[in-house]
Amino acid sequence: SQQGEEDPQALSIQEGENATMNCSYKTSINNLQWYRQNSGRGLVHLILIRSNEREKHSGRLRVTLDTSKKSSSLLITASRAADTASYFCATTDSVYNFNKFYFGSGTKLNVKP
Amino acid sequence: NAGVMQNPRHLVRRRGQEARLRCSPMKGHSHVYWYRQLPEEGLKFMVYLQKENIIDESGMPKERFSAEFPKEGPSILRIQQVVRGDSAAYFCATKTGGAETQYFGPGTRLLVL
């Protein structure tokens, strides 16, 4: 299965600290994306990194991709209570079906005020 | 510019009844995905459709579940003779043909009594 896996499963930090979440996957990918899900809501797209990119920034978000290790990390700097949510990585096949998305089981982030 | 819409947002059914979940894509989006999410878990791919065609239904249970995306109107996920194990949040996501990112609806929470 291509399904990604995030770790840790849960993370609790104080407001202002940085939060790092990791995602590992199994086969070659076309791109990797990170999504956020607030409790009881749908997923919101955060950032996309392509297989030929190593790092990408968007505001307080920094994503890295290591295709040799088949892993990615999402760093949220200077966290806020509003960042409390579950974070999922999603990958698409590079070869077989780039229209199919595989989601990990998520990291539940709790940012304490 | 409305986003992806799903209705109903909450649905209660008794065992043996039918559940119909609707997804209206964003304007211009012709690709629809359905996912199921159990509490505290990630999203599981169910089916991928384009207008009038099922492209990939590898995640759909073989029985009782069906999906369609007609030429006119919303995409429908239909669950016949529901059982308690069908209780979950069902999300649809849509995109344009060439896009790499999906846009999620708010989900339908199905509760089977």
PDB file of C-alpha atoms in Angstrom:
ATOM      1  CA  SER A   1       0.000   0.000   0.000  1.00  0.00           C
ATOM      2  CA  GLN A   2       1.169   3.506  -0.748  1.00  0.00           C
ATOM      3  CA  GLN A   3      -0.542   4.953   2.296  1.00  0.00           C
ATOM      4  CA  GLY A   4       1.549   7.485   4.167  1.00  0.00           C
ATOM      5  CA  GLU A   5       2.057   7.327   7.874  1.00  0.00           C
ATOM      6  CA  GLU A   6       2.505  10.349  10.097  1.00  0.00           C
ATOM      7  CA  ASP A   7       4.302  10.507  13.375  1.00  0.00           C
ATOM      8  CA  PRO A   8       3.871  11.318  16.097  1.00  0.00           C
ATOM      9  CA  GLN A   9       0.225  10.340  16.345  1.00  0.00           C
ATOM     10  CA  ALA A  10      -0.319  13.132  18.840  1.00  0.00           C
ATOM     11  CA  LEU A  11       1.695  16.198  19.797  1.00  0.00           C
ATOM     12  CA  SER A  12       1.056  18.706  22.564  1.00  0.00           C
ATOM     13  CA  ILE A  13       3.044  21.954  22.781  1.00  0.00           C
ATOM     14  CA  GLN A  14       2.836  25.427  24.262  1.00  0.00           C
ATOM     15  CA  GLU A  15       1.866  28.424  22.189  1.00  0.00           C
ATOM     16  CA  GLY A  16       4.944  29.969  20.614  1.00  0.00           C
ATOM     17  CA  GLU A  17       6.834  26.694  20.305  1.00  0.00           C
ATOM     18  CA  ASN A  18       7.564  24.990  17.016  1.00  0.00           C
ATOM     19  CA  ALA A  19       5.728  21.818  15.972  1.00  0.00           C
ATOM     20  CA  THR A  20       7.274  19.183  13.731  1.00  0.00           C
ATOM     21  CA  MET A  21       5.343  16.349  12.149  1.00  0.00           C
ATOM     22  CA  ASN A  22       6.732  13.611   9.943  1.00  0.00           C
ATOM     23  CA  CYS A  23       5.284  11.563   7.131  1.00  0.00           C
ATOM     24  CA  SER A  24       6.680   8.393   5.582  1.00  0.00           C
ATOM     25  CA  TYR A  25       5.462   6.664   2.444  1.00  0.00           C
ATOM     26  CA  LYS A  26       6.302   3.496   0.568  1.00  0.00           C
ATOM     27  CA  THR A  27       6.664   3.939  -3.174  1.00  0.00           C
ATOM     28  CA  SER A  28       7.647   6.606  -5.687  1.00  0.00           C
ATOM     29  CA  ILE A  29       5.503   9.696  -5.654  1.00  0.00           C
ATOM     30  CA  ASN A  30       4.557  12.528  -7.968  1.00  0.00           C
ATOM     31  CA  ASN A  31       4.030  15.007  -5.158  1.00  0.00           C
ATOM     32  CA  LEU A  32       3.278  15.154  -1.450  1.00  0.00           C
ATOM     33  CA  GLN A  33       0.726  17.437   0.144  1.00  0.00           C
ATOM     34  CA  TRP A  34      -0.156  18.433   3.678  1.00  0.00           C
ATOM     35  CA  TYR A  35      -3.705  19.073   4.824  1.00  0.00           C
ATOM     36  CA  ARG A  36      -5.196  20.336   8.078  1.00  0.00           C
ATOM     37  CA  GLN A  37      -8.462  19.193   9.606  1.00  0.00           C
ATOM     38  CA  ASN A  38     -10.110  21.084  12.410  1.00  0.00           C
ATOM     39  CA  SER A  39     -12.344  18.993  14.627  1.00  0.00           C
ATOM     40  CA  GLY A  40     -15.582  18.114  12.890  1.00  0.00           C
ATOM     41  CA  ARG A  41     -14.639  19.847   9.653  1.00  0.00           C
ATOM     42  CA  GLY A  42     -13.337  18.975   6.195  1.00  0.00           C
ATOM     43  CA  LEU A  43      -9.700  19.022   5.179  1.00  0.00           C
ATOM     44  CA  VAL A  44      -7.979  22.192   4.087  1.00  0.00           C
ATOM     45  CA  HIS A  45      -5.004  22.098   1.751  1.00  0.00           C
ATOM     46  CA  LEU A  46      -1.870  23.667   3.236  1.00  0.00           C
ATOM     47  CA  ILE A  47       1.061  23.086   0.930  1.00  0.00           C
ATOM     48  CA  LEU A  48       2.272  20.892  -1.939  1.00  0.00           C
ATOM     49  CA  ILE A  49       5.839  19.806  -2.596  1.00  0.00           C
ATOM     50  CA  ARG A  50       6.859  18.066  -5.796  1.00  0.00           C
ATOM     51  CA  SER A  51       9.133  15.062  -5.972  1.00  0.00           C
ATOM     52  CA  ASN A  52      11.957  17.165  -7.456  1.00  0.00           C
ATOM     53  CA  GLU A  53      11.788  19.748  -4.639  1.00  0.00           C
ATOM     54  CA  ARG A  54      13.530  19.460  -1.298  1.00  0.00           C
ATOM     55  CA  GLU A  55      12.050  22.308   0.712  1.00  0.00           C
ATOM     56  CA  LYS A  56       9.137  24.692   0.507  1.00  0.00           C
ATOM     57  CA  HIS A  57       7.865  27.549   2.649  1.00  0.00           C
ATOM     58  CA  SER A  58       4.475  29.123   3.101  1.00  0.00           C
ATOM     59  CA  GLY A  59       4.081  31.654   5.894  1.00  0.00           C
ATOM     60  CA  ARG A  60       4.835  29.841   9.157  1.00  0.00           C
ATOM     61  CA  LEU A  61       4.922  26.473   7.397  1.00  0.00           C
ATOM     62  CA  ARG A  62       8.052  24.754   6.197  1.00  0.00           C
ATOM     63  CA  VAL A  63       7.923  21.428   4.394  1.00  0.00           C
ATOM     64  CA  THR A  64      10.875  19.229   3.518  1.00  0.00           C
ATOM     65  CA  LEU A  65      10.957  16.171   1.307  1.00  0.00           C
ATOM     66  CA  ASP A  66      13.594  13.450   1.240  1.00  0.00           C
ATOM     67  CA  THR A  67      12.752  11.045  -1.573  1.00  0.00           C
ATOM     68  CA  SER A  68      15.724   8.800  -0.747  1.00  0.00           C
ATOM     69  CA  LYS A  69      14.212   8.181   2.689  1.00  0.00           C
ATOM     70  CA  LYS A  70      10.640   8.416   1.415  1.00  0.00           C
ATOM     71  CA  SER A  71       9.784  10.918   4.101  1.00  0.00           C
ATOM     72  CA  SER A  72       8.563  14.458   4.574  1.00  0.00           C
ATOM     73  CA  SER A  73       8.308  16.787   7.512  1.00  0.00           C
ATOM     74  CA  LEU A  74       6.008  19.689   8.262  1.00  0.00           C
ATOM     75  CA  LEU A  75       7.282  22.386  10.591  1.00  0.00           C
ATOM     76  CA  ILE A  76       4.924  24.990  12.045  1.00  0.00           C
ATOM     77  CA  THR A  77       6.880  27.813  13.624  1.00  0.00           C
ATOM     78  CA  ALA A  78       5.673  30.050  16.448  1.00  0.00           C
ATOM     79  CA  SER A  79       2.563  27.954  16.942  1.00  0.00           C
ATOM     80  CA  ARG A  80      -0.758  29.448  17.955  1.00  0.00           C
ATOM     81  CA  ALA A  81      -3.767  27.971  19.717  1.00  0.00           C
ATOM     82  CA  ALA A  82      -5.602  28.227  16.376  1.00  0.00           C
ATOM     83  CA  ASP A  83      -3.136  25.712  14.904  1.00  0.00           C
ATOM     84  CA  THR A  84      -4.757  23.013  17.032  1.00  0.00           C
ATOM     85  CA  ALA A  85      -5.974  20.467  14.481  1.00  0.00           C
ATOM     86  CA  SER A  86      -5.113  17.154  12.860  1.00  0.00           C
ATOM     87  CA  TYR A  87      -2.539  17.234  10.086  1.00  0.00           C
ATOM     88  CA  PHE A  88      -2.441  14.722   7.252  1.00  0.00           C
ATOM     89  CA  CYS A  89       0.008  14.057   4.476  1.00  0.00           C
ATOM     90  CA  ALA A  90      -1.216  12.827   1.118  1.00  0.00           C
ATOM     91  CA  THR A  91       0.730  11.431  -1.805  1.00  0.00           C
ATOM     92  CA  THR A  92      -0.025  10.678  -5.433  1.00  0.00           C
ATOM     93  CA  ASP A  93       1.589   7.948  -7.521  1.00  0.00           C
ATOM     94  CA  SER A  94       4.214   9.062  -9.957  1.00  0.00           C
ATOM     95  CA  VAL A  95       3.719   6.135 -12.271  1.00  0.00           C
ATOM     96  CA  TYR A  96       0.390   4.451 -12.006  1.00  0.00           C
ATOM     97  CA  ASN A  97      -2.251   6.961 -11.132  1.00  0.00           C
ATOM     98  CA  PHE A  98      -1.411  10.550 -10.330  1.00  0.00           C
ATOM     99  CA  ASN A  99      -5.100  11.241  -9.866  1.00  0.00           C
ATOM    100  CA  LYS A 100      -5.344   8.947  -6.853  1.00  0.00           C
ATOM    101  CA  PHE A 101      -4.515  10.326  -3.401  1.00  0.00           C
ATOM    102  CA  TYR A 102      -3.295   8.335  -0.434  1.00  0.00           C
ATOM    103  CA  PHE A 103      -3.749   9.819   3.035  1.00  0.00           C
ATOM    104  CA  GLY A 104      -1.918   8.989   6.207  1.00  0.00           C
ATOM    105  CA  SER A 105      -3.586   8.517   9.576  1.00  0.00           C
ATOM    106  CA  GLY A 106      -2.671  11.992  10.784  1.00  0.00           C
ATOM    107  CA  THR A 107      -0.944  13.797  13.624  1.00  0.00           C
ATOM    108  CA  LYS A 108      -3.196  15.392  16.195  1.00  0.00           C
ATOM    109  CA  LEU A 109      -1.644  18.678  17.304  1.00  0.00           C
ATOM    110  CA  ASN A 110      -2.741  20.438  20.471  1.00  0.00           C
ATOM    111  CA  VAL A 111      -1.355  23.928  21.046  1.00  0.00           C
ATOM    112  CA  LYS A 112      -1.914  25.081  24.606  1.00  0.00           C
ATOM    113  CA  PRO A 113      -2.429  28.810  25.158  1.00  0.00           C
TER     114      PRO A 113
ATOM    115  CA  ASN B   1     -17.866  31.437  -5.386  1.00  0.00           C
ATOM    116  CA  ALA B   2     -19.211  28.525  -3.405  1.00  0.00           C
ATOM    117  CA  GLY B   3     -16.894  25.776  -2.265  1.00  0.00           C
ATOM    118  CA  VAL B   4     -17.626  22.071  -2.254  1.00  0.00           C
ATOM    119  CA  MET B   5     -20.993  21.414  -0.697  1.00  0.00           C
ATOM    120  CA  GLN B   6     -22.218  18.274   0.947  1.00  0.00           C
ATOM    121  CA  ASN B   7     -25.623  17.461   2.283  1.00  0.00           C
ATOM    122  CA  PRO B   8     -26.943  16.507   4.585  1.00  0.00           C
ATOM    123  CA  ARG B   9     -24.302  17.439   7.142  1.00  0.00           C
ATOM    124  CA  HIS B  10     -25.715  14.903   9.585  1.00  0.00           C
ATOM    125  CA  LEU B  11     -27.742  11.824   8.786  1.00  0.00           C
ATOM    126  CA  VAL B  12     -29.284   9.330  11.177  1.00  0.00           C
ATOM    127  CA  ARG B  13     -30.496   6.015   9.861  1.00  0.00           C
ATOM    128  CA  ARG B  14     -31.726   2.799  11.420  1.00  0.00           C
ATOM    129  CA  ARG B  15     -30.158  -0.500  10.474  1.00  0.00           C
ATOM    130  CA  GLY B  16     -31.488  -1.713   7.134  1.00  0.00           C
ATOM    131  CA  GLN B  17     -32.396   1.725   5.783  1.00  0.00           C
ATOM    132  CA  GLU B  18     -30.742   3.482   2.862  1.00  0.00           C
ATOM    133  CA  ALA B  19     -28.430   6.456   3.121  1.00  0.00           C
ATOM    134  CA  ARG B  20     -27.913   8.930   0.281  1.00  0.00           C
ATOM    135  CA  LEU B  21     -25.084  11.408   0.548  1.00  0.00           C
ATOM    136  CA  ARG B  22     -24.731  14.262  -1.917  1.00  0.00           C
ATOM    137  CA  CYS B  23     -21.726  16.215  -3.069  1.00  0.00           C
ATOM    138  CA  SER B  24     -21.888  19.339  -5.227  1.00  0.00           C
ATOM    139  CA  PRO B  25     -18.464  20.136  -6.667  1.00  0.00           C
ATOM    140  CA  MET B  26     -16.959  23.572  -6.953  1.00  0.00           C
ATOM    141  CA  LYS B  27     -17.778  25.308 -10.194  1.00  0.00           C
ATOM    142  CA  GLY B  28     -15.732  23.874 -13.019  1.00  0.00           C
ATOM    143  CA  HIS B  29     -14.643  20.765 -11.127  1.00  0.00           C
ATOM    144  CA  SER B  30     -15.367  17.540 -12.971  1.00  0.00           C
ATOM    145  CA  HIS B  31     -13.474  15.099 -10.734  1.00  0.00           C
ATOM    146  CA  VAL B  32     -14.994  13.814  -7.508  1.00  0.00           C
ATOM    147  CA  TYR B  33     -13.508  11.652  -4.767  1.00  0.00           C
ATOM    148  CA  TRP B  34     -15.308  10.051  -1.849  1.00  0.00           C
ATOM    149  CA  TYR B  35     -13.532   9.192   1.389  1.00  0.00           C
ATOM    150  CA  ARG B  36     -14.618   7.607   4.657  1.00  0.00           C
ATOM    151  CA  GLN B  37     -13.194   8.615   8.017  1.00  0.00           C
ATOM    152  CA  LEU B  38     -13.737   6.700  11.205  1.00  0.00           C
ATOM    153  CA  PRO B  39     -13.299   8.539  14.531  1.00  0.00           C
ATOM    154  CA  GLU B  40      -9.660   9.318  15.311  1.00  0.00           C
ATOM    155  CA  GLU B  41      -8.519   7.819  11.999  1.00  0.00           C
ATOM    156  CA  GLY B  42      -7.329   9.043   8.626  1.00  0.00           C
ATOM    157  CA  LEU B  43      -9.231   9.163   5.372  1.00  0.00           C
ATOM    158  CA  LYS B  44      -9.809   5.984   3.437  1.00  0.00           C
ATOM    159  CA  PHE B  45     -10.257   6.336  -0.304  1.00  0.00           C
ATOM    160  CA  MET B  46     -13.519   4.895  -1.566  1.00  0.00           C
ATOM    161  CA  VAL B  47     -14.164   5.931  -5.153  1.00  0.00           C
ATOM    162  CA  TYR B  48     -13.036   8.358  -7.843  1.00  0.00           C
ATOM    163  CA  LEU B  49     -15.449   9.586 -10.482  1.00  0.00           C
ATOM    164  CA  GLN B  50     -15.518  11.901 -13.411  1.00  0.00           C
ATOM    165  CA  LYS B  51     -18.697  13.082 -15.050  1.00  0.00           C
ATOM    166  CA  GLU B  52     -20.790   9.987 -15.831  1.00  0.00           C
ATOM    167  CA  ASN B  53     -17.858   7.635 -15.270  1.00  0.00           C
ATOM    168  CA  ILE B  54     -16.441   5.661 -12.367  1.00  0.00           C
ATOM    169  CA  ILE B  55     -12.681   5.792 -12.762  1.00  0.00           C
ATOM    170  CA  ASP B  56     -11.531   3.897  -9.678  1.00  0.00           C
ATOM    171  CA  GLU B  57     -13.749   2.165  -7.157  1.00  0.00           C
ATOM    172  CA  SER B  58     -11.070   0.035  -5.558  1.00  0.00           C
ATOM    173  CA  GLY B  59     -11.910   1.380  -2.093  1.00  0.00           C
ATOM    174  CA  MET B  60     -15.620   0.682  -2.241  1.00  0.00           C
ATOM    175  CA  PRO B  61     -17.044  -2.286  -0.356  1.00  0.00           C
ATOM    176  CA  LYS B  62     -18.279  -4.842  -2.867  1.00  0.00           C
ATOM    177  CA  GLU B  63     -21.825  -4.843  -1.582  1.00  0.00           C
ATOM    178  CA  ARG B  64     -24.363  -2.202  -0.562  1.00  0.00           C
ATOM    179  CA  PHE B  65     -22.244   0.773  -1.660  1.00  0.00           C
ATOM    180  CA  SER B  66     -22.555   2.587  -4.966  1.00  0.00           C
ATOM    181  CA  ALA B  67     -21.621   5.984  -6.350  1.00  0.00           C
ATOM    182  CA  GLU B  68     -22.545   8.059  -9.327  1.00  0.00           C
ATOM    183  CA  PHE B  69     -21.746  11.438 -10.826  1.00  0.00           C
ATOM    184  CA  PRO B  70     -24.377  12.212 -13.443  1.00  0.00           C
ATOM    185  CA  LYS B  71     -24.057  14.714 -16.240  1.00  0.00           C
ATOM    186  CA  GLU B  72     -26.317  17.079 -14.331  1.00  0.00           C
ATOM    187  CA  GLY B  73     -26.551  17.372 -10.579  1.00  0.00           C
ATOM    188  CA  PRO B  74     -24.475  16.327  -7.625  1.00  0.00           C
ATOM    189  CA  SER B  75     -22.461  13.192  -7.064  1.00  0.00           C
ATOM    190  CA  ILE B  76     -24.316  10.652  -4.940  1.00  0.00           C
ATOM    191  CA  LEU B  77     -22.870   8.061  -2.569  1.00  0.00           C
ATOM    192  CA  ARG B  78     -25.522   5.501  -1.796  1.00  0.00           C
ATOM    193  CA  ILE B  79     -25.398   2.972   1.011  1.00  0.00           C
ATOM    194  CA  GLN B  80     -28.114   0.373   1.034  1.00  0.00           C
ATOM    195  CA  GLN B  81     -29.210  -1.614   4.088  1.00  0.00           C
ATOM    196  CA  VAL B  82     -26.941   0.302   6.428  1.00  0.00           C
ATOM    197  CA  VAL B  83     -25.285  -1.409   9.369  1.00  0.00           C
ATOM    198  CA  ARG B  84     -23.777   0.089  12.523  1.00  0.00           C
ATOM    199  CA  GLY B  85     -20.284  -0.274  11.061  1.00  0.00           C
ATOM    200  CA  ASP B  86     -21.204   2.234   8.344  1.00  0.00           C
ATOM    201  CA  SER B  87     -21.296   4.994  10.952  1.00  0.00           C
ATOM    202  CA  ALA B  88     -18.549   7.414   9.955  1.00  0.00           C
ATOM    203  CA  ALA B  89     -17.853  10.784   8.397  1.00  0.00           C
ATOM    204  CA  TYR B  90     -17.985  10.733   4.615  1.00  0.00           C
ATOM    205  CA  PHE B  91     -16.086  13.419   2.762  1.00  0.00           C
ATOM    206  CA  CYS B  92     -16.078  14.298  -0.873  1.00  0.00           C
ATOM    207  CA  ALA B  93     -13.301  16.222  -2.555  1.00  0.00           C
ATOM    208  CA  THR B  94     -13.299  17.711  -6.018  1.00  0.00           C
ATOM    209  CA  LYS B  95     -10.818  19.099  -8.496  1.00  0.00           C
ATOM    210  CA  THR B  96     -10.357  20.051 -12.124  1.00  0.00           C
ATOM    211  CA  GLY B  97      -8.783  17.603 -14.522  1.00  0.00           C
ATOM    212  CA  GLY B  98      -5.285  18.982 -14.496  1.00  0.00           C
ATOM    213  CA  ALA B  99      -5.134  20.063 -10.875  1.00  0.00           C
ATOM    214  CA  GLU B 100      -2.902  18.465  -8.280  1.00  0.00           C
ATOM    215  CA  THR B 101      -4.935  19.632  -5.290  1.00  0.00           C
ATOM    216  CA  GLN B 102      -8.360  18.579  -4.097  1.00  0.00           C
ATOM    217  CA  TYR B 103     -10.898  20.743  -2.318  1.00  0.00           C
ATOM    218  CA  PHE B 104     -12.862  19.093   0.425  1.00  0.00           C
ATOM    219  CA  GLY B 105     -16.444  19.463   1.452  1.00  0.00           C
ATOM    220  CA  PRO B 106     -17.451  19.732   5.126  1.00  0.00           C
ATOM    221  CA  GLY B 107     -18.491  16.085   5.266  1.00  0.00           C
ATOM    222  CA  THR B 108     -21.619  14.128   6.114  1.00  0.00           C
ATOM    223  CA  ARG B 109     -21.691  12.418   9.479  1.00  0.00           C
ATOM    224  CA  LEU B 110     -23.680   9.235   9.259  1.00  0.00           C
ATOM    225  CA  LEU B 111     -24.958   7.600  12.405  1.00  0.00           C
ATOM    226  CA  VAL B 112     -26.592   4.209  12.160  1.00  0.00           C
ATOM    227  CA  LEU B 113     -28.731   3.272  15.138  1.00  0.00           C
TER     228      LEU B 113
END
